[in-house]
Tab-separated table of C-alpha atoms and ligand atoms in Angstrom:
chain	number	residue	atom	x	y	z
L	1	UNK	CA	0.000	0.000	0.000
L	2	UNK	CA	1.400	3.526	-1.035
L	3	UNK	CA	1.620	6.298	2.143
L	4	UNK	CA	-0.976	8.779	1.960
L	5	UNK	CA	-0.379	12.360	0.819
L	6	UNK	CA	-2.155	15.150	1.089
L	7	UNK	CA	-1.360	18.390	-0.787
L	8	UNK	CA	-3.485	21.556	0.773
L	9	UNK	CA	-3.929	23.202	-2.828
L	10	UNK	CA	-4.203	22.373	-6.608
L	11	UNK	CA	-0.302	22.395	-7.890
L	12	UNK	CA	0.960	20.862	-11.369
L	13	UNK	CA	-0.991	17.750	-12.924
L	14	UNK	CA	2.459	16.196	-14.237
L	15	UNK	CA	3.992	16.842	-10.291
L	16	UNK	CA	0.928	15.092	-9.414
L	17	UNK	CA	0.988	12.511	-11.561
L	18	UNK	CA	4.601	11.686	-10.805
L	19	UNK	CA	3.820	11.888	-7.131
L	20	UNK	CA	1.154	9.759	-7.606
L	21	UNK	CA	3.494	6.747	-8.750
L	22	UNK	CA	4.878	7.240	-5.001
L	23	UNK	CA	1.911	7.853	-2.954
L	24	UNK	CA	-1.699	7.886	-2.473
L	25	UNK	CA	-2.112	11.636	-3.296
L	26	UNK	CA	-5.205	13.836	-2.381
L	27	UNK	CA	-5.311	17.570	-3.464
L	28	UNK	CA	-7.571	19.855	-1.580
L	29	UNK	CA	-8.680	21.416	-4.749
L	30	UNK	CA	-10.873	24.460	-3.389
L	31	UNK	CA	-9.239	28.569	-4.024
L	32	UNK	CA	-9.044	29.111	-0.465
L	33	UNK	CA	-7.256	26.998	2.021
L	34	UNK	CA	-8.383	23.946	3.672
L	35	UNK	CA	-9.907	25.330	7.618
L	36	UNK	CA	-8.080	24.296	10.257
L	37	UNK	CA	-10.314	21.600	11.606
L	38	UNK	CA	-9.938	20.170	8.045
L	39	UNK	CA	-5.954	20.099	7.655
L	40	UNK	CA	-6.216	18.249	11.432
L	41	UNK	CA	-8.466	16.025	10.108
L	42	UNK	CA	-6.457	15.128	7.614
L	43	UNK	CA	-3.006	15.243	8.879
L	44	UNK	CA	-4.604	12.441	11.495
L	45	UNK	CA	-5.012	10.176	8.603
L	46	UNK	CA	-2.065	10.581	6.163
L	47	UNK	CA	1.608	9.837	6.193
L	48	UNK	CA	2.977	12.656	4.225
L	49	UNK	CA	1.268	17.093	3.825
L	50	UNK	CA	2.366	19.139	0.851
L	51	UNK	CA	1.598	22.691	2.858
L	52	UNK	CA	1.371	26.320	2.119
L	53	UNK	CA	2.239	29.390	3.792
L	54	UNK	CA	-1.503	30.014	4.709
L	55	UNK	CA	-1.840	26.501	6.449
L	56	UNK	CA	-1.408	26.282	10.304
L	57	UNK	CA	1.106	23.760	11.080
L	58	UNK	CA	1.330	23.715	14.979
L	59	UNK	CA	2.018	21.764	17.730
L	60	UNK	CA	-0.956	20.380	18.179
L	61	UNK	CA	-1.654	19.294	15.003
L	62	UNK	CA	1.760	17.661	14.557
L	63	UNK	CA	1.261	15.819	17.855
L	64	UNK	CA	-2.422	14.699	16.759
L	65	UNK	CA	-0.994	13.586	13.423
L	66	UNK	CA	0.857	9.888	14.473
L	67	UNK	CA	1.586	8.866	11.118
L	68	UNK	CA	2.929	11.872	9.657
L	69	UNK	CA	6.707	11.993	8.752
L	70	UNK	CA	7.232	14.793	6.351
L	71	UNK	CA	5.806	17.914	5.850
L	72	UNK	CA	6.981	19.149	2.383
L	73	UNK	CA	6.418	23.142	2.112
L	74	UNK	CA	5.480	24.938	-1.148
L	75	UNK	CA	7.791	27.763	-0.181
L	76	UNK	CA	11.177	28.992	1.196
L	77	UNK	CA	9.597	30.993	4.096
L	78	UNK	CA	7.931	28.308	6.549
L	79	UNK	CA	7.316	30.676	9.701
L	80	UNK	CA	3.347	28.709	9.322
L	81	UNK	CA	4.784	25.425	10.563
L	82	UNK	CA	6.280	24.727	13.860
L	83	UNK	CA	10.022	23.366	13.047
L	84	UNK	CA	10.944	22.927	16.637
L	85	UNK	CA	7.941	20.712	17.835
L	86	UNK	CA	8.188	18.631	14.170
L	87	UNK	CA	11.370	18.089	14.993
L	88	UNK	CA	10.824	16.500	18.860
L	89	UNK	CA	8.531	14.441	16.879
L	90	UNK	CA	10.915	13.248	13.803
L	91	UNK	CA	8.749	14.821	11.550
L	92	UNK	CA	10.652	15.793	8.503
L	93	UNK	CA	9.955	19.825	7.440
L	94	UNK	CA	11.415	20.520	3.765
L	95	UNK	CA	10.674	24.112	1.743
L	96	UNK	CA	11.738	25.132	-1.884
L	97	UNK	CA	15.110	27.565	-1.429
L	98	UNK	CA	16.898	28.577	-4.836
L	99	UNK	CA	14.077	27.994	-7.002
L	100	UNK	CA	12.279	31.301	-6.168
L	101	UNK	CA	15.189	33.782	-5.882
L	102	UNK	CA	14.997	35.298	-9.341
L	103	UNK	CA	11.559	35.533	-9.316
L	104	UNK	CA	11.306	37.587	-6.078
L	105	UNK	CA	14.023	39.304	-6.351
L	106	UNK	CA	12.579	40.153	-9.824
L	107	UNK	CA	9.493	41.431	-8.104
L	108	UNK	CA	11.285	43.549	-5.565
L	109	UNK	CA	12.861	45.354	-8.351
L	110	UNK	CA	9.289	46.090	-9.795
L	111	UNK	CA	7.732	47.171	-6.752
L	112	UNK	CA	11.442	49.725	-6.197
L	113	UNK	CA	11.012	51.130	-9.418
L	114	UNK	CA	7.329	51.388	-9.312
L	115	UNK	CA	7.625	53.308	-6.380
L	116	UNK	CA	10.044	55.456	-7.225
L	117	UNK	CA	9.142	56.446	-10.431
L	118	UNK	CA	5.474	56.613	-9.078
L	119	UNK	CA	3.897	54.398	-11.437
L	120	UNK	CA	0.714	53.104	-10.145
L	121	UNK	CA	-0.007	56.438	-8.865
L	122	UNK	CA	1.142	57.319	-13.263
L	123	UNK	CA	-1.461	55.206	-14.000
L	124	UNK	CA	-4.255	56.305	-12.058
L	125	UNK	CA	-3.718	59.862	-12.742
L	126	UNK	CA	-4.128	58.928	-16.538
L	127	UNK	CA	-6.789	56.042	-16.076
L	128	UNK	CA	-9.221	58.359	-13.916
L	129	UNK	CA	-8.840	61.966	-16.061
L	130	UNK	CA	-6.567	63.608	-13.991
L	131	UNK	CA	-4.136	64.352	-16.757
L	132	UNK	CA	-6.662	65.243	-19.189
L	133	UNK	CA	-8.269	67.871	-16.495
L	134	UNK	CA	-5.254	69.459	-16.343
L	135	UNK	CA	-5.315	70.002	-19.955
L	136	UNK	CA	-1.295	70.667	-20.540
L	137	UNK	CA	0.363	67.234	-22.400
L	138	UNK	CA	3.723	68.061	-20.545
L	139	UNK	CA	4.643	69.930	-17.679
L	140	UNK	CA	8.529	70.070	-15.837
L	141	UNK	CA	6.650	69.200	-12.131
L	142	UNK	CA	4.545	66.842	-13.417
L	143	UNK	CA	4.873	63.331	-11.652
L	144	UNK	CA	8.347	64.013	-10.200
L	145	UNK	CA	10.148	60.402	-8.744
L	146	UNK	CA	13.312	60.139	-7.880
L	147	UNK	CA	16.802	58.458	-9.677
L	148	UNK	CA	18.542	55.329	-8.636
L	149	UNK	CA	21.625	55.891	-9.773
L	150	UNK	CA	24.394	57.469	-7.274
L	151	UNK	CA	21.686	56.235	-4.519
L	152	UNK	CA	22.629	54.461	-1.306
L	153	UNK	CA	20.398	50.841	-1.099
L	154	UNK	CA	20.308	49.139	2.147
L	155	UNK	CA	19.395	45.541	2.024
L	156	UNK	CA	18.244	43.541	5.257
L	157	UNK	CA	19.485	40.295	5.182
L	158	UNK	CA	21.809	39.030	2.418
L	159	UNK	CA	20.671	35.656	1.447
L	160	UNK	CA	19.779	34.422	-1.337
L	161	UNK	CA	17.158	36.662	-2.424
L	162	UNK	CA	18.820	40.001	-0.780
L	163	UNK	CA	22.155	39.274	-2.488
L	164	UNK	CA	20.181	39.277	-5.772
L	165	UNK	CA	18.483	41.775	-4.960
L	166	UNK	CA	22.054	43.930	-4.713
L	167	UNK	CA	23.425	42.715	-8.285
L	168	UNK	CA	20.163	44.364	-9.609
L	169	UNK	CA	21.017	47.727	-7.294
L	170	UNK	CA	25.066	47.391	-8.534
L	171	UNK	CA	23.793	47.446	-12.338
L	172	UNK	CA	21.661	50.332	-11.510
L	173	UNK	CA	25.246	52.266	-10.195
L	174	UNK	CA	23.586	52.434	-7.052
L	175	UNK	CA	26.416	51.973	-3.374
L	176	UNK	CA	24.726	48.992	-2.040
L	177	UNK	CA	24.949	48.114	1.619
L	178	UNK	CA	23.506	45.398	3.787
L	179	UNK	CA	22.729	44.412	7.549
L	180	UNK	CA	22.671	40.914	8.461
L	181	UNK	CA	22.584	38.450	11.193
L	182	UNK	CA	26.081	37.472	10.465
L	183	UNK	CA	28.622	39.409	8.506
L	184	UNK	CA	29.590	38.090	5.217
L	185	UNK	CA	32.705	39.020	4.544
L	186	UNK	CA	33.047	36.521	1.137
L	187	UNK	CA	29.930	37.630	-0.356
L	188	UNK	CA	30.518	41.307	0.115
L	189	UNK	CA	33.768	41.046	-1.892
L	190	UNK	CA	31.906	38.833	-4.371
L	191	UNK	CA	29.068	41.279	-4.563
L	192	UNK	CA	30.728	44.870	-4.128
L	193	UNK	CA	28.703	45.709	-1.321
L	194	UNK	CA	29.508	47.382	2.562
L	195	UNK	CA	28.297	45.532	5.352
L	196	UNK	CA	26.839	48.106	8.245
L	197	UNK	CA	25.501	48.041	12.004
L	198	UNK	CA	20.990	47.992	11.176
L	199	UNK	CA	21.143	51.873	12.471
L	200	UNK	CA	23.789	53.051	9.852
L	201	UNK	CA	22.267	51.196	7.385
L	202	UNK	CA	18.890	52.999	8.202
L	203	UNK	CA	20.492	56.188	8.742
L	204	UNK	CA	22.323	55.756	5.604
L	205	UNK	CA	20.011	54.233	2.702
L	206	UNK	CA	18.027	56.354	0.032
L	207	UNK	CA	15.934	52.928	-0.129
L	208	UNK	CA	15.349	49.890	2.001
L	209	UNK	CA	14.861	46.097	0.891
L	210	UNK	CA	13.708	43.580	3.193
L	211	UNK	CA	14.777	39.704	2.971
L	212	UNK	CA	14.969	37.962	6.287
L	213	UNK	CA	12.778	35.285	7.090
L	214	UNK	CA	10.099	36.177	9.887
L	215	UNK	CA	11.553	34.251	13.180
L	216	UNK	CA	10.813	36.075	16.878
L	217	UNK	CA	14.149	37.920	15.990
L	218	UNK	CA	13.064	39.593	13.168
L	219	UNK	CA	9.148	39.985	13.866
L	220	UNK	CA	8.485	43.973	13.697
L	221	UNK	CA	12.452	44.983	12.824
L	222	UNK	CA	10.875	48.006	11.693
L	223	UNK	CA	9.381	48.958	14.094
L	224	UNK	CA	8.729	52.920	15.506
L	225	UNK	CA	12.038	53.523	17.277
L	226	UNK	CA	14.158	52.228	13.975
L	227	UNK	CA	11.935	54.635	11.624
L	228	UNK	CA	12.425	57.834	13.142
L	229	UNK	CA	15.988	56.814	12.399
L	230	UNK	CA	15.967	56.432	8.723
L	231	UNK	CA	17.208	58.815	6.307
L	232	UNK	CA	14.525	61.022	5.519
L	233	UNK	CA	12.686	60.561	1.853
L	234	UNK	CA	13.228	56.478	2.235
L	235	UNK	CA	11.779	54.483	0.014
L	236	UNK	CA	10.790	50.858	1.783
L	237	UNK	CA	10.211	47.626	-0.109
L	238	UNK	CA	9.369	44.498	1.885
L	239	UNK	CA	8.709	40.961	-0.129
L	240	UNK	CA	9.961	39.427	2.361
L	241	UNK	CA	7.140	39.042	5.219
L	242	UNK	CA	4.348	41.119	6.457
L	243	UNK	CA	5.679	40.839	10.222
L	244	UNK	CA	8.619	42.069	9.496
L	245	UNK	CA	7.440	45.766	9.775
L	246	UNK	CA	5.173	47.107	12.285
L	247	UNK	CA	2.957	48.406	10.067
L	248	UNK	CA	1.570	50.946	12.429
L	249	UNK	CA	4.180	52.501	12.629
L	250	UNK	CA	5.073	52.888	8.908
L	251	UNK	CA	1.872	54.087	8.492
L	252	UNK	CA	2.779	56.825	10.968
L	253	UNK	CA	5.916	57.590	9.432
L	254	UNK	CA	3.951	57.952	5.941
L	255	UNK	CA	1.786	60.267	7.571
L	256	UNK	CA	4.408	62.495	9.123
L	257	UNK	CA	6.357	62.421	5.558
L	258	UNK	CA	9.651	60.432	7.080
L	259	UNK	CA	9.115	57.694	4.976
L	260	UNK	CA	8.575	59.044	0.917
L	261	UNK	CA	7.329	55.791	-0.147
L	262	UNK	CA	6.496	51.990	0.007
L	263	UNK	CA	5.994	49.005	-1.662
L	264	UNK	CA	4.682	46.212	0.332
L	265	UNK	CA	3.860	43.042	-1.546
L	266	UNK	CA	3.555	40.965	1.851
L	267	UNK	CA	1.353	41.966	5.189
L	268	UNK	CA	0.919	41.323	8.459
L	269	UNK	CA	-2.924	40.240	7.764
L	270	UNK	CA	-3.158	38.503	4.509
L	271	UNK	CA	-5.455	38.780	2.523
L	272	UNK	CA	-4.836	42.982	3.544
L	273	UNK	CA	-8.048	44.245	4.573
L	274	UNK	CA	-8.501	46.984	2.045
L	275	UNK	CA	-9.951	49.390	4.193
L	276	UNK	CA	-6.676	48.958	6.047
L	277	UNK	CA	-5.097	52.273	6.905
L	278	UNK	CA	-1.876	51.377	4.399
L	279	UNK	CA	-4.606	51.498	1.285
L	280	UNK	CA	-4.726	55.221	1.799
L	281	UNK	CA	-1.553	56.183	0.640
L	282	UNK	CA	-1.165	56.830	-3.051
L	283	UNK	CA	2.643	56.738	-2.178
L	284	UNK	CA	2.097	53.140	-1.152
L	285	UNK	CA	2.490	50.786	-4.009
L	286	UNK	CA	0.785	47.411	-2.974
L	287	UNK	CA	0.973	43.788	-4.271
L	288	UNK	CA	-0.859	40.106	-3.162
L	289	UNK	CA	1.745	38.614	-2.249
L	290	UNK	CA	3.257	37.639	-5.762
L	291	UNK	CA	6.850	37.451	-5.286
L	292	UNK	CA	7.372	33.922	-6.740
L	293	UNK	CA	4.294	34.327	-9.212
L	294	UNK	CA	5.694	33.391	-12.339
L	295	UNK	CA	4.968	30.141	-14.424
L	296	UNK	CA	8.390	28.989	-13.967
L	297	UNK	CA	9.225	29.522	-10.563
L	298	UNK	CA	5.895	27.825	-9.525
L	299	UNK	CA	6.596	24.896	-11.263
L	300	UNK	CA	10.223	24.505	-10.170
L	301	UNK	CA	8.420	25.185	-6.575
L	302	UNK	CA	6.071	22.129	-7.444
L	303	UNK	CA	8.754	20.051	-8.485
L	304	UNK	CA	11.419	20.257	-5.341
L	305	UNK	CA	7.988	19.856	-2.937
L	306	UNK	CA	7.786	15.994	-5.174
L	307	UNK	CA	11.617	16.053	-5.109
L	308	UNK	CA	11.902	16.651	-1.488
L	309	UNK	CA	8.560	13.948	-0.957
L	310	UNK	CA	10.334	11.229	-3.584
L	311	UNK	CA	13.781	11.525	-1.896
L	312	UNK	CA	12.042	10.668	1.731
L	313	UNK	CA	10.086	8.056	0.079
L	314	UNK	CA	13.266	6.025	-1.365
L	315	UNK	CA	14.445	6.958	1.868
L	316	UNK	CA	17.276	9.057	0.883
L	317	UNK	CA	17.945	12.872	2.829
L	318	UNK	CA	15.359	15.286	1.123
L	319	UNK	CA	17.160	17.723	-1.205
L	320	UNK	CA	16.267	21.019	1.083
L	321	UNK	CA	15.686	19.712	4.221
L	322	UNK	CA	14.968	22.573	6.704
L	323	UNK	CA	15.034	20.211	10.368
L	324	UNK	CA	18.570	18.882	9.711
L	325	UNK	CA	18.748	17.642	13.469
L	326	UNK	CA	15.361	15.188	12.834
L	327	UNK	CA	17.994	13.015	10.946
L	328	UNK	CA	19.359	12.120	14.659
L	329	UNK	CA	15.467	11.197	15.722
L	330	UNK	CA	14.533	9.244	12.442
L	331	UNK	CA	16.113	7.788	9.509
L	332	UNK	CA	14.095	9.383	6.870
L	333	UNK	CA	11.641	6.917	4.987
L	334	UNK	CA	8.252	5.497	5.932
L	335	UNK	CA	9.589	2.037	7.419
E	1	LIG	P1	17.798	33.147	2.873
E	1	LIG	O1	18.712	32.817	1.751
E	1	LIG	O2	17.759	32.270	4.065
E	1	LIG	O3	18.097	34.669	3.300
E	1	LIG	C1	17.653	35.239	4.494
E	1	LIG	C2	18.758	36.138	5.013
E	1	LIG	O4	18.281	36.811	6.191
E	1	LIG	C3	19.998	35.334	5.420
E	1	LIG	O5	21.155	36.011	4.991
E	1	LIG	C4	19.888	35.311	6.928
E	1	LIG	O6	21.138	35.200	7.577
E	1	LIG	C5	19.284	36.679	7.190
E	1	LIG	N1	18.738	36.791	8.544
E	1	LIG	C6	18.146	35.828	9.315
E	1	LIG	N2	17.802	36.333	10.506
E	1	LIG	C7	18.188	37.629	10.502
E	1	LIG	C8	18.121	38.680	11.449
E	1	LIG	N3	17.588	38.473	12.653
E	1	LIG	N4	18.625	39.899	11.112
E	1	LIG	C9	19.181	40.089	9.910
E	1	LIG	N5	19.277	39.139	8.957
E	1	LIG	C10	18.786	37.930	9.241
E	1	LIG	O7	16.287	33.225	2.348
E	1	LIG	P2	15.764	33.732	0.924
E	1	LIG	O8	15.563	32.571	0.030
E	1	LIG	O9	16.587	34.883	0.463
E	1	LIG	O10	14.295	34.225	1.364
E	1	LIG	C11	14.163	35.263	2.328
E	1	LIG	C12	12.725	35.374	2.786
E	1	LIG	O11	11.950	35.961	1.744
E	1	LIG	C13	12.030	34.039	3.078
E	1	LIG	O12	12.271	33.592	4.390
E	1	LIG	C14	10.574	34.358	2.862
E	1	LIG	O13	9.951	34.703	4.077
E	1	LIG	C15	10.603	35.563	1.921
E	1	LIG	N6	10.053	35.255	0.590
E	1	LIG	C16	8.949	35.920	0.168
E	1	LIG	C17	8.451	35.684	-1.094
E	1	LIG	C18	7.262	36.429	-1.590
E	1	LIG	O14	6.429	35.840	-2.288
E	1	LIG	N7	7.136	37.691	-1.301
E	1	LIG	C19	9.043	34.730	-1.922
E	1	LIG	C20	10.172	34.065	-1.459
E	1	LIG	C21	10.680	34.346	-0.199
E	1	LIG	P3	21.782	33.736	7.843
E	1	LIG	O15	22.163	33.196	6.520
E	1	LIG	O16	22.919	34.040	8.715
E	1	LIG	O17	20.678	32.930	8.507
């Protein structure tokens, strides 16, 4: 008999199909995500979950769930699912690193240069008549953004994604900096970029990038203390998560004028309420959470998750294991 598998939302039909030569796969094939008392319910009966970011993954589902051995993430972030406890209980926890870098970092660029060249608030002001009202086809002050070039970018947290991120800021002749956990002194070399203390960096940076994952040490970096630090006329970009920032307290320093501009494509709340304060702000540039929405990346995404669920199967290390230390509590493998 094959191990069960269930996958918490509609993914590729040929991942499924080879998964299916492994395992007894069921796809939870509604938009929205499976409720909580459903994803229990099924992580009681099955052997193997192919999650997403918007499914719950905690304690006490893990501990209710005594045949599951691998939880195989359709993402690189997994703050969703509790590591620590899946690891007490030799549950395997993989994600999909490396596959979703260009895409993202991609993105960020988009949402940068769409903020500082104003260009959803461009688009409104021609969509909805504005332009035309003014009557005048040109005008010096009209829609005035700001260069990159010559520009100081600060990037928080140099991984994979932030030290993309930089190559993009180095072609654009910006001086890129970064702020990281650890220093990296090989990278910076490789790179071309300064590594500074997270107060120089704010004090410092015509724009901000976000890329650390969201772990207690990093929930609300941004907070209100570290934004009446920044230079002032910053331009914010976070794709990395919505905890990150305190959002109240960019929405403060919007208000007061500290911050220029943002572009958020990840939230604290998601989906974002839309009569959320941060919707008010024509200066705020806002996306659904999109970073790794492109055809390719989210079928290289589908194909580590079966990678990652194939390897455990044959009972070989998954490819990007995230709980390296569950290899101590149980061979991988469903014997
Ligand atoms: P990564 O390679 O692990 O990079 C994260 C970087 O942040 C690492 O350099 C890490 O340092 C650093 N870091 C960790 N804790 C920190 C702290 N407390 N202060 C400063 N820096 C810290 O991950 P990635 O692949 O670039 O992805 C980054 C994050 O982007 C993911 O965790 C995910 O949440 C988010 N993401 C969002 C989207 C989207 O759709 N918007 C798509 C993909 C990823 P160490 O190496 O020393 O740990």
């Amino acid at each position: 008999m094959k191990p069960k598998l269930f996958i918490t939302r509609e993914l590729f039909p040929d991942v499924i199909d080879k998964l299916s030569q492994y395992y007894d796969v069921e796809v939870w094939d509604r938009y929205q995500a499976p409720p909580y008392e459903v994803l229990l319910k099924k992580a009681k009966e099955v052997d193997a979950l192919g999650t997403l970011l918007t499914d719950k993954i905690d304690c006490n589902l893990l501990s209710q769930a005594k045949n599951l051995r691998i939880v195989a993430q359709y993402a690189v972030g997994y703050d969703n699912i509790d590591v620590e406890c899946a690891t007490k209980l030799g549950i395997y926890v993989t994600n999909t690193p490396g596959v979703l870098t260009e895409a993202t970092a991609e993105l960020t660029w988009a949402l940068l240069m769409a903020a500082a060249r104003r260009i959803v608030e461009a688009d409104h002001f021609v969509r909805w008549g504005e332009w035309h009202r003014l009557k005048t086809g040109w005008h010096p002050h009209m829609m005035l953004g700001v260069e990159l070039k010559g520009k100081t970018l600060g990037i928080i947290g140099l991984g994979r994604i932030g030290s993309r991120v930089a190559e993009f800021g180095k072609a654009f002749g910006m001086r890129v900096i970064y702020y990281d956990a650890i220093r990296k002194e090989e990278l910076e070399k490789k790179l071309g970029v300064e590594y500074k203390d997270l107060d120089t960096l704010l004090q410092e940076s015509d724009f901000i990038s976000i890329h650390t994952p969201l772990t207690k040490e990093t929930y609300h970096l941004i907070n209100e203390e570290r934004l009446k630090k920044v230079k002032p006329g910053v331009i914010i970009v976070n794709t990395s998560r919505g905890k990150v920032i305190d959002t109240e307290a960019l929405v403060k320093a919007l208000r007061e004028g500290r911050v220029k501009a943002a572009a958020l494509d990840v939230h604290e709340q998601e989906p974002l309420d839309p009569n959320h304060p941060i919707t008010a702000f024509i200066n705020v540039t806002l996306a659904p959470h999109i970073g790794s929405a492109t055809y390719e990346t989210r079928h290289k995404m589908a194909e580590l998750v079966a990678e990652n669920l194939i390897a455990f199967y044959e009972g070989r290390e998954p490819p990007t294991l995230v709980n390296k230390e569950v290899l101590k509590v149980r061979p991988p493998g469903f014997k």
